[in-house]
Each structure stands twice: as C-alpha cells, then as structure tokens.
Tab-separated table of C-alpha atoms and ligand atoms in Angstrom:
chain	number	residue	atom	x	y	z
A	1396	MET	CA	26.530	-12.529	0.453
A	1397	ASN	CA	25.122	-13.576	-2.865
A	1398	SER	CA	26.826	-11.539	-5.551
A	1399	ALA	CA	24.307	-12.434	-8.191
A	1400	SER	CA	21.473	-10.701	-6.365
A	1401	THR	CA	23.260	-8.118	-4.224
A	1402	ARG	CA	25.477	-5.339	-5.313
A	1403	THR	CA	26.676	-2.134	-3.852
A	1404	SER	CA	24.898	0.972	-5.058
A	1405	PRO	CA	25.334	2.901	-7.285
A	1406	PRO	CA	24.851	2.224	-10.182
A	1407	ALA	CA	21.267	3.399	-10.225
A	1408	SER	CA	19.380	3.826	-13.460
A	1409	ALA	CA	19.109	7.255	-14.984
A	1410	GLY	CA	16.631	9.445	-13.075
A	1411	GLU	CA	16.855	7.594	-9.754
A	1412	ARG	CA	17.798	9.494	-6.624
A	1413	PRO	CA	19.472	8.427	-3.369
A	1414	SER	CA	16.147	8.616	-1.568
A	1415	ASP	CA	14.631	6.072	-3.959
A	1416	VAL	CA	14.111	2.964	-1.894
A	1417	ILE	CA	12.231	0.850	-4.434
A	1418	ALA	CA	12.526	0.887	-8.226
A	1419	ILE	CA	10.118	-1.210	-10.208
A	1420	ARG	CA	10.468	-1.800	-13.927
A	1421	GLY	CA	8.146	-3.684	-16.255
A	1422	LEU	CA	6.487	-5.502	-13.440
A	1423	ALA	CA	3.850	-8.036	-14.420
A	1424	LYS	CA	1.933	-10.905	-12.883
A	1425	THR	CA	-0.236	-13.401	-14.750
A	1426	TYR	CA	-2.319	-15.924	-12.849
A	1427	GLY	CA	-3.158	-19.281	-14.398
A	1428	THR	CA	-2.581	-20.512	-17.905
A	1429	GLY	CA	-4.463	-20.900	-21.224
A	1430	ALA	CA	-8.055	-19.795	-21.389
A	1431	THR	CA	-8.288	-19.021	-17.660
A	1432	GLN	CA	-5.173	-16.783	-17.691
A	1433	VAL	CA	-5.618	-13.437	-15.899
A	1434	GLY	CA	-3.160	-10.574	-16.305
A	1435	ALA	CA	-3.465	-9.010	-12.837
A	1436	VAL	CA	-0.513	-6.594	-13.234
A	1437	ASN	CA	0.464	-5.718	-16.774
A	1438	GLY	CA	3.786	-3.876	-16.899
A	1439	ILE	CA	4.297	-1.285	-14.167
A	1440	ASP	CA	7.176	1.167	-13.730
A	1441	LEU	CA	7.250	2.857	-10.329
A	1442	THR	CA	9.749	4.447	-7.951
A	1443	VAL	CA	9.077	4.757	-4.249
A	1444	ARG	CA	10.981	7.236	-2.111
A	1445	SER	CA	11.865	7.245	1.575
A	1446	GLY	CA	9.649	9.512	3.613
A	1447	GLU	CA	6.797	9.572	1.111
A	1448	LEU	CA	3.284	8.244	1.488
A	1449	LEU	CA	2.247	6.783	-1.830
A	1450	LEU	CA	-1.382	5.887	-2.271
A	1451	ILE	CA	-2.396	3.520	-5.112
A	1452	MET	CA	-6.086	3.535	-5.719
A	1453	GLY	CA	-8.214	1.558	-8.122
A	1454	PRO	CA	-11.465	-0.453	-8.360
A	1455	SER	CA	-11.799	-3.954	-6.970
A	1456	GLY	CA	-9.908	-6.464	-9.100
A	1457	SER	CA	-7.555	-3.884	-10.586
A	1458	GLY	CA	-4.424	-5.644	-9.245
A	1459	LYS	CA	-3.757	-3.671	-6.059
A	1460	THR	CA	-3.208	-6.651	-3.747
A	1461	THR	CA	-1.170	-8.451	-6.388
A	1462	LEU	CA	1.122	-5.449	-6.803
A	1463	LEU	CA	1.572	-5.068	-3.039
A	1464	LEU	CA	2.340	-8.737	-2.519
A	1465	MET	CA	5.027	-8.598	-5.230
A	1466	LEU	CA	6.444	-5.422	-3.690
A	1467	GLY	CA	6.794	-7.187	-0.348
A	1468	ALA	CA	8.436	-10.297	-1.839
A	1469	LEU	CA	5.420	-12.420	-0.886
A	1470	LEU	CA	4.583	-13.223	-4.502
A	1471	ARG	CA	6.882	-13.841	-7.451
A	1472	PRO	CA	6.304	-11.657	-10.509
A	1473	THR	CA	5.889	-13.213	-13.967
A	1474	ALA	CA	8.114	-10.472	-15.430
A	1475	GLY	CA	9.965	-7.302	-14.479
A	1476	THR	CA	12.322	-6.247	-11.685
A	1477	ILE	CA	11.918	-4.851	-8.187
A	1478	ARG	CA	15.106	-3.348	-6.814
A	1479	VAL	CA	15.204	-2.423	-3.135
A	1480	ARG	CA	17.891	-0.191	-1.678
A	1481	ARG	CA	18.543	-1.312	1.889
A	1482	SER	CA	19.641	0.752	4.861
A	1483	ASP	CA	23.286	-0.333	4.424
A	1484	GLY	CA	23.222	1.174	0.917
A	1485	THR	CA	23.294	-2.191	-0.911
A	1486	GLU	CA	20.692	-3.007	-3.519
A	1487	LEU	CA	18.792	-6.213	-3.941
A	1488	ASP	CA	16.776	-7.341	-6.879
A	1489	LEU	CA	13.823	-9.124	-5.257
A	1490	THR	CA	12.836	-10.790	-8.516
A	1491	HIS	CA	16.172	-12.597	-8.859
A	1492	ALA	CA	16.962	-13.242	-5.214
A	1493	PRO	CA	16.881	-16.941	-4.320
A	1494	GLU	CA	13.722	-18.111	-2.528
A	1495	LYS	CA	15.636	-18.967	0.629
A	1496	ARG	CA	16.833	-15.370	1.064
A	1497	LEU	CA	13.419	-13.814	0.857
A	1498	PRO	CA	12.297	-14.399	4.471
A	1499	GLN	CA	15.351	-12.538	5.657
A	1500	VAL	CA	14.762	-9.683	3.234
A	1501	ARG	CA	11.140	-9.374	4.343
A	1502	ALA	CA	12.186	-9.486	7.998
A	1503	HIS	CA	14.485	-6.521	7.566
A	1504	THR	CA	12.852	-4.460	4.893
A	1505	PHE	CA	9.053	-4.587	4.960
A	1506	GLY	CA	6.298	-4.098	7.494
A	1507	PHE	CA	2.871	-5.343	6.457
A	1508	ILE	CA	-0.586	-4.076	7.441
A	1509	PHE	CA	-3.680	-5.873	6.235
A	1510	GLN	CA	-7.376	-4.993	5.954
A	1511	ASP	CA	-8.411	-7.611	8.533
A	1512	TYR	CA	-5.566	-6.800	10.972
A	1513	ALA	CA	-4.412	-10.470	11.008
A	1514	LEU	CA	-3.703	-10.521	14.731
A	1515	LEU	CA	-3.604	-13.706	16.768
A	1516	ASP	CA	-6.428	-13.722	19.318
A	1517	ALA	CA	-4.739	-16.314	21.573
A	1518	LEU	CA	-2.128	-13.631	22.293
A	1519	SER	CA	-2.390	-10.193	23.927
A	1520	ALA	CA	-1.628	-7.053	21.943
A	1521	GLU	CA	1.839	-6.949	23.435
A	1522	GLU	CA	2.493	-10.598	22.662
A	1523	ASN	CA	1.369	-10.118	19.053
A	1524	VAL	CA	3.907	-7.349	18.657
A	1525	ALA	CA	6.605	-9.146	20.655
A	1526	MET	CA	6.281	-12.139	18.366
A	1527	ALA	CA	7.063	-9.961	15.374
A	1528	CYS	CA	10.076	-8.630	17.358
A	1529	ASN	CA	11.194	-12.259	17.814
A	1530	ILE	CA	11.046	-12.819	14.091
A	1531	ALA	CA	13.074	-9.661	13.633
A	1532	GLY	CA	15.788	-11.139	15.916
A	1533	ARG	CA	14.914	-9.756	19.395
A	1534	THR	CA	14.073	-12.222	22.129
A	1535	GLY	CA	12.939	-12.350	25.749
A	1536	ARG	CA	12.709	-9.112	27.665
A	1537	GLY	CA	14.172	-7.090	24.824
A	1538	ALA	CA	11.262	-8.130	22.584
A	1539	ARG	CA	8.667	-7.359	25.264
A	1540	GLU	CA	10.157	-3.979	25.960
A	1541	ARG	CA	10.241	-3.103	22.276
A	1542	ALA	CA	6.680	-4.276	21.898
A	1543	ARG	CA	5.633	-2.002	24.785
A	1544	THR	CA	7.448	0.975	23.288
A	1545	LEU	CA	5.783	0.400	19.909
A	1546	LEU	CA	2.325	0.124	21.441
A	1547	GLU	CA	2.937	3.403	23.271
A	1548	ARG	CA	3.956	4.916	19.957
A	1549	VAL	CA	0.584	4.020	18.460
A	1550	GLY	CA	-1.270	5.271	21.524
A	1551	LEU	CA	-2.046	1.831	23.003
A	1552	GLY	CA	0.340	1.543	25.966
A	1553	HIS	CA	-2.678	1.117	28.239
A	1554	ARG	CA	-4.119	-1.783	26.186
A	1555	ALA	CA	-0.928	-3.901	26.021
A	1556	SER	CA	-2.474	-6.861	27.886
A	1557	ALA	CA	-5.796	-6.832	25.978
A	1558	ARG	CA	-6.713	-9.589	23.544
A	1559	PRO	CA	-7.496	-8.360	20.015
A	1560	SER	CA	-11.105	-9.549	20.260
A	1561	ARG	CA	-11.594	-7.183	23.188
A	1562	MET	CA	-10.396	-4.193	21.172
A	1563	SER	CA	-12.140	-1.969	18.691
A	1564	GLY	CA	-11.277	-2.215	14.986
A	1565	GLY	CA	-9.313	1.024	15.226
A	1566	GLU	CA	-7.327	-0.310	18.168
A	1567	GLN	CA	-6.651	-3.605	16.446
A	1568	GLN	CA	-5.357	-1.843	13.379
A	1569	ARG	CA	-3.040	0.265	15.611
A	1570	VAL	CA	-1.688	-2.960	17.086
A	1571	ALA	CA	-1.095	-4.152	13.538
A	1572	VAL	CA	0.814	-0.924	12.838
A	1573	ALA	CA	2.945	-1.512	15.968
A	1574	ARG	CA	3.587	-5.072	14.765
A	1575	ALA	CA	4.594	-3.777	11.304
A	1576	LEU	CA	7.177	-1.548	12.982
A	1577	ALA	CA	8.769	-4.429	14.980
A	1578	ASN	CA	11.575	-4.873	12.451
A	1579	ASP	CA	12.121	-1.140	11.948
A	1580	PRO	CA	11.263	-1.491	8.226
A	1581	LEU	CA	12.285	0.822	5.446
A	1582	VAL	CA	9.011	0.295	3.761
A	1583	ILE	CA	5.487	-0.094	5.187
A	1584	LEU	CA	3.038	-1.886	2.883
A	1585	ALA	CA	-0.651	-1.558	3.713
A	1586	ASP	CA	-3.519	-3.280	1.886
A	1587	GLU	CA	-6.877	-1.535	2.401
A	1588	PRO	CA	-5.910	-0.590	5.985
A	1589	THR	CA	-8.996	1.517	6.633
A	1590	ALA	CA	-11.566	-0.662	4.929
A	1591	ASN	CA	-13.150	-1.881	8.182
A	1592	LEU	CA	-12.908	1.411	10.086
A	1593	ASP	CA	-15.530	4.124	10.539
A	1594	ALA	CA	-14.810	7.699	9.376
A	1595	ALA	CA	-13.127	8.950	12.579
A	1596	ARG	CA	-11.033	5.846	13.137
A	1597	GLY	CA	-10.107	5.785	9.429
A	1598	ARG	CA	-8.827	9.361	9.679
A	1599	ASP	CA	-6.827	8.554	12.845
A	1600	LEU	CA	-5.198	5.609	11.135
A	1601	ALA	CA	-4.423	7.690	8.080
A	1602	ARG	CA	-2.642	10.225	10.327
A	1603	LEU	CA	-0.709	7.496	12.062
A	1604	LEU	CA	0.475	6.140	8.749
A	1605	ARG	CA	1.431	9.640	7.672
A	1606	SER	CA	3.581	9.980	10.785
A	1607	LEU	CA	5.568	6.865	9.860
A	1608	ALA	CA	6.696	8.696	6.744
A	1609	ASP	CA	7.184	12.133	8.371
A	1610	GLU	CA	8.768	11.165	11.682
A	1611	ASP	CA	10.630	7.994	10.750
A	1612	GLY	CA	11.371	8.658	7.084
A	1613	ARG	CA	9.870	5.350	6.048
A	1614	ALA	CA	8.334	4.830	2.664
A	1615	VAL	CA	4.631	4.026	3.159
A	1616	VAL	CA	2.753	2.400	0.269
A	1617	ILE	CA	-0.961	1.990	0.702
A	1618	VAL	CA	-3.286	0.313	-1.808
A	1619	SER	CA	-6.908	1.116	-1.217
A	1620	HIS	CA	-10.040	2.353	-2.803
A	1621	ASP	CA	-10.690	4.551	0.248
A	1622	ASP	CA	-10.925	8.192	-0.910
A	1623	ARG	CA	-10.232	9.487	2.667
A	1624	LEU	CA	-6.593	8.421	2.382
A	1625	ARG	CA	-5.966	10.961	-0.396
A	1626	GLU	CA	-5.749	13.725	2.267
A	1627	VAL	CA	-2.522	12.281	3.764
A	1628	ALA	CA	-0.897	11.124	0.497
A	1629	ASP	CA	2.044	12.771	-1.162
A	1630	ARG	CA	1.227	11.069	-4.422
A	1631	VAL	CA	-1.858	9.282	-5.668
A	1632	LEU	CA	-1.669	6.839	-8.522
A	1633	TRP	CA	-4.585	5.077	-10.134
A	1634	LEU	CA	-4.355	1.367	-10.986
A	1635	GLU	CA	-6.744	-0.024	-13.536
A	1636	ASP	CA	-6.515	-3.219	-15.549
A	1637	GLY	CA	-3.099	-3.795	-14.028
A	1638	LEU	CA	-1.671	-0.477	-15.307
A	1639	LEU	CA	-0.748	2.695	-13.382
A	1640	LYS	CA	-1.802	6.213	-14.230
A	1641	GLU	CA	-1.215	9.565	-12.551
A	1642	LEU	CA	-4.504	10.508	-10.894
A	1643	ALA	CA	-3.683	14.196	-11.271
A	1644	ALA	CA	-4.082	13.792	-15.027
A	1645	MET	CA	-7.501	12.192	-14.639
A	1646	VAL	CA	-11.027	13.330	-13.778
A	1647	ILE	CA	-13.791	11.612	-11.873
A	1648	ASP	CA	-16.695	10.153	-13.829
A	1649	PRO	CA	-19.577	11.869	-12.030
A	1650	VAL	CA	-21.899	8.869	-12.434
A	1651	CYS	CA	-19.834	5.927	-11.196
A	1652	GLY	CA	-17.042	7.751	-9.369
A	1653	MET	CA	-14.235	6.092	-11.333
A	1654	ALA	CA	-11.124	8.055	-12.270
A	1655	VAL	CA	-11.066	8.392	-16.088
A	1656	GLU	CA	-8.752	9.860	-18.638
A	1657	ARG	CA	-9.893	12.777	-20.806
A	1658	THR	CA	-10.074	10.576	-23.881
A	1659	GLY	CA	-13.263	8.525	-23.735
A	1660	PRO	CA	-16.948	9.404	-23.941
A	1661	HIS	CA	-17.826	12.975	-22.857
A	1662	VAL	CA	-20.759	15.375	-22.728
A	1663	ASP	CA	-20.458	19.132	-23.300
A	1664	LEU	CA	-22.571	20.919	-20.692
A	1665	ASP	CA	-22.227	23.803	-18.250
A	1666	GLY	CA	-19.238	25.380	-19.883
A	1667	GLY	CA	-17.059	22.318	-20.288
A	1668	PRO	CA	-16.731	18.673	-21.107
A	1669	TRP	CA	-17.703	16.008	-18.585
A	1670	TRP	CA	-15.789	12.741	-19.030
A	1671	PHE	CA	-17.091	9.195	-18.521
A	1672	CYS	CA	-15.809	5.663	-18.282
A	1673	SER	CA	-18.389	4.355	-20.719
A	1674	GLU	CA	-21.285	5.304	-22.998
A	1675	ALA	CA	-23.615	3.902	-20.350
A	1676	CYS	CA	-22.450	6.437	-17.755
A	1677	ALA	CA	-22.569	9.237	-20.332
A	1678	ALA	CA	-26.155	8.257	-21.227
A	1679	GLU	CA	-27.189	8.173	-17.557
A	1680	PHE	CA	-25.704	11.675	-17.141
A	1681	ARG	CA	-27.512	13.018	-20.255
A	1682	ALA	CA	-30.774	11.722	-18.874
A	1683	HIS	CA	-30.400	13.328	-15.408
A	1684	PRO	CA	-27.625	15.960	-15.469
A	1685	SER	CA	-28.947	17.779	-12.377
A	1686	ARG	CA	-28.205	14.711	-10.220
A	1687	TYR	CA	-24.482	15.132	-10.739
A	1688	PRO	CA	-22.896	18.283	-9.390
A	1689	ARG	CA	-19.425	18.947	-10.672
A	1690	ARG	CA	-16.657	17.691	-8.349
A	1691	GLY	CA	-13.267	19.240	-7.770
B	1131	ADP	P1	-7.479	-5.855	-6.094
B	1131	ADP	O1	-6.667	-6.012	-4.850
B	1131	ADP	O2	-7.307	-4.569	-6.748
B	1131	ADP	O3	-8.929	-6.131	-5.825
B	1131	ADP	P2	-6.245	-8.310	-7.022
B	1131	ADP	O4	-4.770	-8.067	-7.097
B	1131	ADP	O5	-6.714	-9.057	-5.816
B	1131	ADP	O6	-6.982	-6.915	-7.135
B	1131	ADP	O7	-6.742	-9.125	-8.276
B	1131	ADP	C1	-6.386	-8.707	-9.604
B	1131	ADP	C2	-6.905	-9.736	-10.599
B	1131	ADP	O8	-6.218	-10.954	-10.433
B	1131	ADP	C3	-8.396	-10.068	-10.437
B	1131	ADP	O9	-8.913	-10.313	-11.704
B	1131	ADP	C4	-8.356	-11.319	-9.573
B	1131	ADP	O10	-9.532	-12.125	-9.811
B	1131	ADP	C5	-7.128	-12.029	-10.105
B	1131	ADP	N1	-6.478	-12.832	-9.031
B	1131	ADP	C6	-6.044	-12.395	-7.849
B	1131	ADP	N2	-5.463	-13.415	-7.143
B	1131	ADP	C7	-5.575	-14.503	-7.935
B	1131	ADP	C8	-5.150	-15.852	-7.787
B	1131	ADP	N3	-4.492	-16.274	-6.687
B	1131	ADP	N4	-5.459	-16.727	-8.789
B	1131	ADP	C9	-6.092	-16.310	-9.884
B	1131	ADP	N5	-6.479	-15.050	-10.092
B	1131	ADP	C10	-6.263	-14.131	-9.126
B	1132	MG	MG1	-7.195	-6.303	-2.850
C-alpha cells in the first residue's frame, strides 16, 4: 500500500462524520492556458455522505461534468483535494494518488452513469453488465450470474439477451445502472442521466437511483439541469460559474428560470420582491408581469 496516498482514518477534518464518504476541499479545474484559459470549477468545498442522493444543478457550461469527472478520478484537478473513505475504513486522497493506482480506485469505488448510456451495441444487455463485472474482478459464470442478478434488480431480467439498440432509452439507462453496480460501488456518479428520457421514464429512473441510496446505502451524486430530479434528492446544490451554492437559499428568476441569490436586480410587486439574474430579465418582467405567476 502506498503510505503517501493512503492512511487509516481518522483523522478526519473538523465537522466530518463517519458517514462522510467524500470530502472535497478547494477543488478547481482550469482548462487551457493564457488567453484561452477557462476556469470550469473555481474552488469547491463539498462533503458527500453514504446513503444520500445529492443533486447538483446548474446551467449548461457551469462545470457540472468537470466536477463529476474529477470526483470519479477520471480528470485531474488543477487544485484542491478529494478524499474518499473506502469500505475498509481507509482514506485515499484522489488528487495525490499516483496515476497507476487510479484504475483500481475507480474499479472499487465508483459506478458511472452517462447521459447517452454508453453501452456497447455489439453485446447483449447481460454481456454489457458482465463485462463490467470482469473489470471488477469477476470472471466466467460468476460474472454472468451477477450480471443477471443486477438486471433483475433494475427490472430487466427478461431483457438480458437484448441488444441495446433494440431497447427503449429507459431500458438502456437501466442497463447502464446495472452496469454501474457491477463493482458494488460506494458512490454512484450520474451525468444528466434523465436527459434523453420522457417524463414517465425519467421519473422511473429517478426512483431507481433513489433506491440505490435507500436500499444499498450508496452515495448517489447526480449532476443535471433536470428539475424532475429534485423530487428524489436529499440535497440540491446549485453550480454556477464553477461555484456551489445552496439552492434553498436561492429563488427562481421567473423569466429565465435560473436560480438566483436575493442580491441582484429585483422588482417590488404583489407584496414582495421578485429577484432576477440580470437587468434584462427584470425589464422583461416589468413589461409583462402577468406572464409570470409566482413559483414556490
Ligand atoms: P456542464 O457539464 O455544466 O455543461 P462542463 O463541465 O462541461 O459544464 O464545462 C464547464 C466549462 O469548461 C465550459 O466553459 C466548457 O466550455 C469548458 N470545458 C469543458 N471541457 C473542456 C475541455 N476539455 N477543454 C476546454 N474547455 C472545456
Ligand atoms: Mg455536462
């Protein structure tokens, strides 16, 4: 074991609890250099707990995918630390772990779910999941049996031999969930998992993800701009310009639908202030206030 990157827990920093599975401090990612430099994530502190479903929302380009890739050790941060507490109680700092250890960490800690499912169409549903079981260290019949069990778990036991292209989007995403479970991960990371699903299928998938937190005690981290996922989340954070904010402290700009803080432009009308992301949205609202009913 590499003593530079692995140590037995505790010590944990002040305020951390045994159920904290990920602790992020000062996390940042800058792409490019010089004039083309983009600060995608700009200094994030975040703790993720076992058994919770954390939803991180934000507009396109706000750094959601970048944050998730760093969390899953698929992308090296420019600054900051990501400490993961593993099932054996040891802690690993992903940001300082040597590159050659990362595949093994991923294989035993994280399960990934992507917007476009990322299944291999040359393989059946069962073979897609079995391949992930192989990577997690199970081979032959053991892998096939586990794949079958996982497909049953997501309600697709009867579709095990189907090719992804013969399945609906909702079914394909369920196969992707089964694949993400192949290594029995502590943490599920999902990037816009419902983006290609209709309302009913999106809700089904949201419930399935919820059950991974409730029934298995996994931490489930979803980044998405899909409002429907808020129903199943324990916590909703808002990412904007690479920085995180508590959504509970924010209100929705009635014109553009963005979450905004109660500090910017506002209009006093109907017994209270309405908050906006910009003067342009405030002006649009002033011109046609009846178009914008107040939202919860
Ligand atoms: P989101 O997932 O919220 O849409 P991203 O994390 O994909 O946001 O992107 C955040 C910012 O970083 C954007 O400005 C995007 O253009 C930029 N970005 C993302 N990936 C790269 C990359 N590989 N190279 C350069 N810039 C990138
Ligand atoms: Mg994205």
